[in-house]
mmCIF file of C-alpha atoms in Angstrom:
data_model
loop_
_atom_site.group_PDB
_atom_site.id
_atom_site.type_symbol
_atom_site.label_atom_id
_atom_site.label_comp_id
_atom_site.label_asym_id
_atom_site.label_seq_id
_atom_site.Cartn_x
_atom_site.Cartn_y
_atom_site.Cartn_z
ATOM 1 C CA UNK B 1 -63.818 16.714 26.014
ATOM 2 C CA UNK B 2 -61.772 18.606 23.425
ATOM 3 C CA UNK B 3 -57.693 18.749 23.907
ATOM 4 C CA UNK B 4 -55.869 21.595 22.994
ATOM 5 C CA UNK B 5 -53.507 20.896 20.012
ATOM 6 C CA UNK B 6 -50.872 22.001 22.272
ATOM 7 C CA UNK B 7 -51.304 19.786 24.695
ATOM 8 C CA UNK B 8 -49.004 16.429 24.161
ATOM 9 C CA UNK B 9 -49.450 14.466 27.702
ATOM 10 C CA UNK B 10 -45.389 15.180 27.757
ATOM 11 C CA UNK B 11 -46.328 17.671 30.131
ATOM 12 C CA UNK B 12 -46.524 15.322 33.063
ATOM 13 C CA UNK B 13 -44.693 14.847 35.759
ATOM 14 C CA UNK B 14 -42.233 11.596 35.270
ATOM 15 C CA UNK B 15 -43.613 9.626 38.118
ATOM 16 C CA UNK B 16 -46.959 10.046 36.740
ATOM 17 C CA UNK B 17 -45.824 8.944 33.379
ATOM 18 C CA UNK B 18 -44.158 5.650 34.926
ATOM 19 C CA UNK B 19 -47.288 4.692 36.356
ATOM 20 C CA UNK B 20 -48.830 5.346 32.874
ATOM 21 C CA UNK B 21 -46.684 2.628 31.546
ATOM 22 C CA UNK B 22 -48.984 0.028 32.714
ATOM 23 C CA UNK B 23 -51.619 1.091 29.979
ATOM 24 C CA UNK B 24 -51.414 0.785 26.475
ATOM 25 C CA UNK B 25 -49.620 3.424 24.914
ATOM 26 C CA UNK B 26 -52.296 4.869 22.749
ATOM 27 C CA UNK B 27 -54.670 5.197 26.170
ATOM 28 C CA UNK B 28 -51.681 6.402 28.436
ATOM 29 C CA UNK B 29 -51.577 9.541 26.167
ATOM 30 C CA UNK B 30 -54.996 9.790 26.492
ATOM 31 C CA UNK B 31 -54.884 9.744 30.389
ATOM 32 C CA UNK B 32 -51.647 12.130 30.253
ATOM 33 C CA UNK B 33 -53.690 14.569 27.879
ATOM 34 C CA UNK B 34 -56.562 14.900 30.433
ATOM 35 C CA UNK B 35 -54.603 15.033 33.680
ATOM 36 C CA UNK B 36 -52.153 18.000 31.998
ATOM 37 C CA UNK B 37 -55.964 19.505 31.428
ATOM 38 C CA UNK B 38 -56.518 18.899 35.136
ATOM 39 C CA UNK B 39 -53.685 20.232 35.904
ATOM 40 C CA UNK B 40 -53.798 23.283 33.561
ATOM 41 C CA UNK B 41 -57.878 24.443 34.279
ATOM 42 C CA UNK B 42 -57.723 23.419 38.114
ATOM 43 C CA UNK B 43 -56.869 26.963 39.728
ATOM 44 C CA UNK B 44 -58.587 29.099 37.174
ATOM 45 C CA UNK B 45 -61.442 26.708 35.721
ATOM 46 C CA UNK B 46 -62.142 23.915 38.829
ATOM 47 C CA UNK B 47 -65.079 22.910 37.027
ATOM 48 C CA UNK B 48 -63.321 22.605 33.602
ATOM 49 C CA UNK B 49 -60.865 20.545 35.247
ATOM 50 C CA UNK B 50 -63.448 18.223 37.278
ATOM 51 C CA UNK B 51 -64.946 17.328 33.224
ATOM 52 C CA UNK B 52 -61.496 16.685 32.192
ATOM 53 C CA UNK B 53 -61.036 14.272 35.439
ATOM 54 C CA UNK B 54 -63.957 12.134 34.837
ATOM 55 C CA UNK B 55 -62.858 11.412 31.192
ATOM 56 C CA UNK B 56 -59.239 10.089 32.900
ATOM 57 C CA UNK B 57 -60.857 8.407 35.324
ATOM 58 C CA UNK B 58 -63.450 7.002 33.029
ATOM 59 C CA UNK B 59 -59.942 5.493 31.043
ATOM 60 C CA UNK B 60 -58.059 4.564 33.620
ATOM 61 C CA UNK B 61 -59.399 4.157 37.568
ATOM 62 C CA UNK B 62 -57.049 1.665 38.831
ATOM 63 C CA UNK B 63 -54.251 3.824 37.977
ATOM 64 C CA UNK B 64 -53.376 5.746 41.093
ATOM 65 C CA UNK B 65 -52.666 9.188 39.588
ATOM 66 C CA UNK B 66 -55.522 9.006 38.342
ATOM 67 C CA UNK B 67 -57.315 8.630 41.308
ATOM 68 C CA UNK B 68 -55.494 11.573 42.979
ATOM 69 C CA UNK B 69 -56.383 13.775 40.443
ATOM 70 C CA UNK B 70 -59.512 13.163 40.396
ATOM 71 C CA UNK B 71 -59.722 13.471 43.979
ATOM 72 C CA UNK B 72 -58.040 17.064 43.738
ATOM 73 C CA UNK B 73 -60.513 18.082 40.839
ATOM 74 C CA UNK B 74 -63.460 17.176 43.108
ATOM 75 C CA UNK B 75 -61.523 18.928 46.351
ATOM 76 C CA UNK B 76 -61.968 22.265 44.126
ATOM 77 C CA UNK B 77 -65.608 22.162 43.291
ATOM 78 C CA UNK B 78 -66.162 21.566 47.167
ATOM 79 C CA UNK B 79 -67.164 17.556 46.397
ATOM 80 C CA UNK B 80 -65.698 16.476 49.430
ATOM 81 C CA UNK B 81 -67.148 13.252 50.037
ATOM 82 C CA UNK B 82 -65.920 12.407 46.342
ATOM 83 C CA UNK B 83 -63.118 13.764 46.818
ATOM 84 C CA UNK B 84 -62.311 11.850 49.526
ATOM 85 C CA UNK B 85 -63.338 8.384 48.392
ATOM 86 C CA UNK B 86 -60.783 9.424 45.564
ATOM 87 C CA UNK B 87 -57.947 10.553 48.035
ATOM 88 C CA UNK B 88 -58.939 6.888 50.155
ATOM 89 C CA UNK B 89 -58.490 4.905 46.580
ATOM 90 C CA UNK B 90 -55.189 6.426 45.722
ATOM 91 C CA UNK B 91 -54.236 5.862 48.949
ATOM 92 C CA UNK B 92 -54.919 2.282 49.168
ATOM 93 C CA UNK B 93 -53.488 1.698 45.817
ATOM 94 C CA UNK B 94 -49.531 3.431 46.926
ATOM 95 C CA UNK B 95 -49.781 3.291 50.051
ATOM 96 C CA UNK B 96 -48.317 6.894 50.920
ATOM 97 C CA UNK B 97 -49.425 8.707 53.410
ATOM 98 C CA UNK B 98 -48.975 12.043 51.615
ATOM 99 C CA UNK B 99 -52.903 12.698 50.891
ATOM 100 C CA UNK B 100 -53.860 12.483 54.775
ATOM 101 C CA UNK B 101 -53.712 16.078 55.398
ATOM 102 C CA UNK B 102 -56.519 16.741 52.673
ATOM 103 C CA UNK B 103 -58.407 14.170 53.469
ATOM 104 C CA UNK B 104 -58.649 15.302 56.839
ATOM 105 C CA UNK B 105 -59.626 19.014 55.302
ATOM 106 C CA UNK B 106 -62.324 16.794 53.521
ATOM 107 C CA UNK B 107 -63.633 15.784 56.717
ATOM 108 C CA UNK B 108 -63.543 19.299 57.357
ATOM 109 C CA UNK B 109 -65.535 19.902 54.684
ATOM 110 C CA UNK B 110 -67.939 17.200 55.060
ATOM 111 C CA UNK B 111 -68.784 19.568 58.493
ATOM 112 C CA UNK B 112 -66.604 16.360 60.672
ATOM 113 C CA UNK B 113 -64.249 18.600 62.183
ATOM 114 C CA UNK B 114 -63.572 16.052 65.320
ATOM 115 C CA UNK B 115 -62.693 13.170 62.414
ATOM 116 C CA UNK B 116 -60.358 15.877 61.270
ATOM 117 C CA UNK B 117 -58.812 16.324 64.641
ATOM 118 C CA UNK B 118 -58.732 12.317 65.064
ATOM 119 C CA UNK B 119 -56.772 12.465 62.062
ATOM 120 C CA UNK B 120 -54.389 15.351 63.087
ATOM 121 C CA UNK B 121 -53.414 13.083 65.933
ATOM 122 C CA UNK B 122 -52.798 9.812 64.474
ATOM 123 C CA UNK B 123 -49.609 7.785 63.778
ATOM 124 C CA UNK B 124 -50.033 8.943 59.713
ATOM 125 C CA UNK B 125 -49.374 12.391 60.789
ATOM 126 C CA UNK B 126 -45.467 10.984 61.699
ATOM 127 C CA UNK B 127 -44.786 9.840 58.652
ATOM 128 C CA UNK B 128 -45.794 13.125 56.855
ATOM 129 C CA UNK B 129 -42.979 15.469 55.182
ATOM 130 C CA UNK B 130 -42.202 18.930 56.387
ATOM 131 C CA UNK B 131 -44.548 20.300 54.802
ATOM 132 C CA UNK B 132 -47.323 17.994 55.213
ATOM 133 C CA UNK B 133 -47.067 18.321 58.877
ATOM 134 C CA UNK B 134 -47.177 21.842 58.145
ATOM 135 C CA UNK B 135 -50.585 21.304 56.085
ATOM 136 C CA UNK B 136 -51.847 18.859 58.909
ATOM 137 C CA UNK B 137 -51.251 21.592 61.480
ATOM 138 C CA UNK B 138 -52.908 24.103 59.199
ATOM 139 C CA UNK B 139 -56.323 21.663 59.102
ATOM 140 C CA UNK B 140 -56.027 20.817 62.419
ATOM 141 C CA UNK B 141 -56.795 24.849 63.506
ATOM 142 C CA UNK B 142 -59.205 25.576 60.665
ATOM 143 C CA UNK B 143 -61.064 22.429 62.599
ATOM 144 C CA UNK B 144 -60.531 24.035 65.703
ATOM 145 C CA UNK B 145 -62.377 27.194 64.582
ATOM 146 C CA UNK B 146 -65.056 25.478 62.506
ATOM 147 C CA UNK B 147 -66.000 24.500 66.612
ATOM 148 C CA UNK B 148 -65.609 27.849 68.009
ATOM 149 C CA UNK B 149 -62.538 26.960 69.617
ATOM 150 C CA UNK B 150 -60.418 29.652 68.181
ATOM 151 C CA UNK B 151 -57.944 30.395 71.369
ATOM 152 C CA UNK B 152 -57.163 26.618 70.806
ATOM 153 C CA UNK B 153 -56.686 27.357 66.688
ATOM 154 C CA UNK B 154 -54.076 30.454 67.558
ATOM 155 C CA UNK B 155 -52.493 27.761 69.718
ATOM 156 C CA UNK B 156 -52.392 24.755 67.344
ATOM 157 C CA UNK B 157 -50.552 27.251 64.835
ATOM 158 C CA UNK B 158 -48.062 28.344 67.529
ATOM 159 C CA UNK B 159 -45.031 26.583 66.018
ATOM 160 C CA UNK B 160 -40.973 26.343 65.490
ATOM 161 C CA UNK B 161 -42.097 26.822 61.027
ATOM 162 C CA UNK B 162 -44.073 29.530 62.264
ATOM 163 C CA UNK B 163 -41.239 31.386 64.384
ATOM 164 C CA UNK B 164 -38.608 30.309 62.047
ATOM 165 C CA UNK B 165 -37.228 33.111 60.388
ATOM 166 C CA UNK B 166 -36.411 30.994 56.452
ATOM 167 C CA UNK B 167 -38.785 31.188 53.846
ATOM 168 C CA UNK B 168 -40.457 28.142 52.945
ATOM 169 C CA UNK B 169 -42.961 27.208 50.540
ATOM 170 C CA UNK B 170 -45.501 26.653 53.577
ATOM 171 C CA UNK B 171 -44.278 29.903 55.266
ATOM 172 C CA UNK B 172 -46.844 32.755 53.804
ATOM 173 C CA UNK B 173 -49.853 30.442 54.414
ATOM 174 C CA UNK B 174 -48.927 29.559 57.803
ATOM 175 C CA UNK B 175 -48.522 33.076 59.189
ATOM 176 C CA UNK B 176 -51.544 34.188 57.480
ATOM 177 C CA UNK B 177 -53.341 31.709 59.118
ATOM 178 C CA UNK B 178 -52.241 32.645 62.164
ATOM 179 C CA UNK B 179 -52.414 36.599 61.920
ATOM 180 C CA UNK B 180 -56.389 35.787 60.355
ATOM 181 C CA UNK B 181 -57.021 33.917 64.139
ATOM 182 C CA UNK B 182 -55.631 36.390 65.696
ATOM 183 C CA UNK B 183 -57.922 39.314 63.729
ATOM 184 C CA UNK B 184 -60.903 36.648 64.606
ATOM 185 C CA UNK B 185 -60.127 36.835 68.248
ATOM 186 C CA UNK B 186 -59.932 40.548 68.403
ATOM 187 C CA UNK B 187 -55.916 41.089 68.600
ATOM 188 C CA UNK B 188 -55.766 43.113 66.183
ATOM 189 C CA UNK B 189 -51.998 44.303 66.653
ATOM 190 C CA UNK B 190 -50.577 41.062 66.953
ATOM 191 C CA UNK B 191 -52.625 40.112 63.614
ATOM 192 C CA UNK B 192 -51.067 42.846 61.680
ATOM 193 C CA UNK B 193 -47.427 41.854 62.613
ATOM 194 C CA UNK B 194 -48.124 39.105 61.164
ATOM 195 C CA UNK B 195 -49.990 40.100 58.168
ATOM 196 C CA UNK B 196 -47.288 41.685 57.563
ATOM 197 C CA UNK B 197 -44.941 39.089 58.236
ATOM 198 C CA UNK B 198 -46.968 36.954 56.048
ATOM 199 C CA UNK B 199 -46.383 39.482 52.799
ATOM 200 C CA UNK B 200 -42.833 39.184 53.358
ATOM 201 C CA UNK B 201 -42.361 36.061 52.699
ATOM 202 C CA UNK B 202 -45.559 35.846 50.032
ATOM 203 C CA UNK B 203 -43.015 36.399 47.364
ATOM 204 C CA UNK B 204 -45.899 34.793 44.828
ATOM 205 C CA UNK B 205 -49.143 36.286 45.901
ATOM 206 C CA UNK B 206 -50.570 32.904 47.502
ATOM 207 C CA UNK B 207 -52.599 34.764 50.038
ATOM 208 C CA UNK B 208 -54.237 38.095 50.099
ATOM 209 C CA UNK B 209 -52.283 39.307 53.403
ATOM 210 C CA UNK B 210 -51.539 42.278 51.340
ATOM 211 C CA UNK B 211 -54.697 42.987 51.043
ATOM 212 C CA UNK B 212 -55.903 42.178 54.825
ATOM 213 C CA UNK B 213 -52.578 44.369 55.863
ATOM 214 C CA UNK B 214 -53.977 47.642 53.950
ATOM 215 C CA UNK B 215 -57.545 47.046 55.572
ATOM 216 C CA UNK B 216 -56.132 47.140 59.099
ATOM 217 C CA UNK B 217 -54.382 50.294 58.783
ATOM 218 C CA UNK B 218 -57.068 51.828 57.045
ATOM 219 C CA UNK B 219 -56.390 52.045 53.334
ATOM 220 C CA UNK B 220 -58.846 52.375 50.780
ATOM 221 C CA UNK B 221 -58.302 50.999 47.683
ATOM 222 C CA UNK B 222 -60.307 52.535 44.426
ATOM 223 C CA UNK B 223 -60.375 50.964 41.441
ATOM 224 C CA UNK B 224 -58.015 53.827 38.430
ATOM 225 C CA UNK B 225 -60.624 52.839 35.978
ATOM 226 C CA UNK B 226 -63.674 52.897 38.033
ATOM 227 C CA UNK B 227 -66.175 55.379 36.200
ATOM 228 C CA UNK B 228 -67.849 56.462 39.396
ATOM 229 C CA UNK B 229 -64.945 57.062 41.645
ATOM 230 C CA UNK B 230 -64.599 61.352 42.536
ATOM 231 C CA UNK B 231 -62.864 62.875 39.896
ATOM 232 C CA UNK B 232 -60.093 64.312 41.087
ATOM 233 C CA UNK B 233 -59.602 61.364 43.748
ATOM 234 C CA UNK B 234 -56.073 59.839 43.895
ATOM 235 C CA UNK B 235 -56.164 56.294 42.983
ATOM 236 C CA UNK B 236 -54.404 52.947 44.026
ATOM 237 C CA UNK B 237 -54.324 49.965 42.064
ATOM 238 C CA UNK B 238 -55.013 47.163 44.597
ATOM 239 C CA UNK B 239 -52.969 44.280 44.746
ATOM 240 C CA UNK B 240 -54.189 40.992 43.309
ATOM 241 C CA UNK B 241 -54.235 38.551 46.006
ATOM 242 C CA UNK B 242 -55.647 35.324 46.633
ATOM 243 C CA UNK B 243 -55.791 32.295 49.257
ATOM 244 C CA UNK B 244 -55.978 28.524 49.269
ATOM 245 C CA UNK B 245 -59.270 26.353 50.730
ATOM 246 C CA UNK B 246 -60.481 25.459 53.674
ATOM 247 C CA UNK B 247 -57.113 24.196 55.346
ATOM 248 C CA UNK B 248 -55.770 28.269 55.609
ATOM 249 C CA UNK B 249 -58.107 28.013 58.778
ATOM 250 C CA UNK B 250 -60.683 30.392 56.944
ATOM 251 C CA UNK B 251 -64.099 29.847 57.034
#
């Protein structure tokens, strides 16, 4: 697949690049050109991304970045069961436990939402970061409502991250998870507290709580340069918005 000019495989992230070492040189640039492609198309061009993947993985499998990204690139075109044999190979290779959380949303995904509860509860889930225990959580109640179990979803999100006050990166996701439950179980005061809690700490449009906070108190947005709307209507431009996958708790 083509590479931009300005694309120079510098891009990458040092770690990766250290684990590139083990190649040749003239293939590790070749592998760092297609993951910064990953990388680049993965949000806005998931398939694009998922080409540039199989080209790195098609140069380098045993390398464990390589493996991760590929997994990731498959996670975004909804190829969960290749995405998780990806996430299980990178895994084996480092031995991290960082992946766990989306592998469990694979399971998820796979329509195993019990295996993803087994894996919310196992010793892995210890050795996670902040903010993979954070992400586990978030699984763990998108599992929960994926089996109608959505009182036990509000509950799973109940929290000290989601009470705390500080802005983390995790924050915005994790209270628009819970103030989407909420909606989804008919409390629809308590979800727009914290829809609105949610935008206040979304400080780079992550989610579309904005969005989900106008619809509850009843504002219509109309599109300034749609041809149809009334003439004479005032207009609103409406906020650009967007959330993550499966592990937001959204179905």
């Amino acid at each position: 697949m083509p590479i931009p000019e300005d694309v120079t495989g510098d891009e990458i992230d040092k770690d990766v690049r250290q684990e590139l070492q083990s190649l040749p040189k003239t293939l590790a640039e070749d592998v760092a050109k297609n993951l910064v492609m990953v990388a680049r198309l993965i949000d806005e061009d998931p398939e694009g991304a998922y080409g540039y993947s199989k080209v790195a993985l098609r140069l380098a499998s045993r390398v464990a970045a390589v493996r991760e990204a590929a997994g990731f690139a498959a996670y975004a075109n909804q190829k969960y069961s290749e995405a998780l044999a990806e996430f299980r190979a990178a895994r084996r290779m480092t031995g991290s436990v960082e992946l766990w959380p989306v592998m469990a949303d694979c399971e998820r995904g796979l329509g195993r939402p019990e295996k993803a509860l087994d894996m919310a509860g196992a010793p892995e889930v210890h050795k996670l970061d902040k903010a993979g225990q954070v992400e586990m959580r978030l699984v763990a109640a998108g599992a929960r409502r994926d089996m109608g179990q959505l009182d036990a979803a509000i509950v799973t999100l109940q929290s000290p991250e989601l009470a705390s006050h500080s802005v983390q990166p995790w924050t915005a996701r994790l209270r628009y998870a819970y103030a989407d439950a909420l909606q989804a179980a008919g409390r629809q005061s308590e979800a727009r507290e914290w829809f609105a809690k949610a935008v206040e700490a979304d400080r780079d449009g992550s989610t579309d709580a904005s969005d989900r906070l106008a619809e509850l108190d009843g504002v219509e947005f109309v599109d300034a340069l749609d041809e149809d709307a009334p003439d004479g209507e005032p207009t609103e431009d409406k906020t650009d918005g967007k959330t993550d996958g499966k592990s937001e708790g959204q179905d």
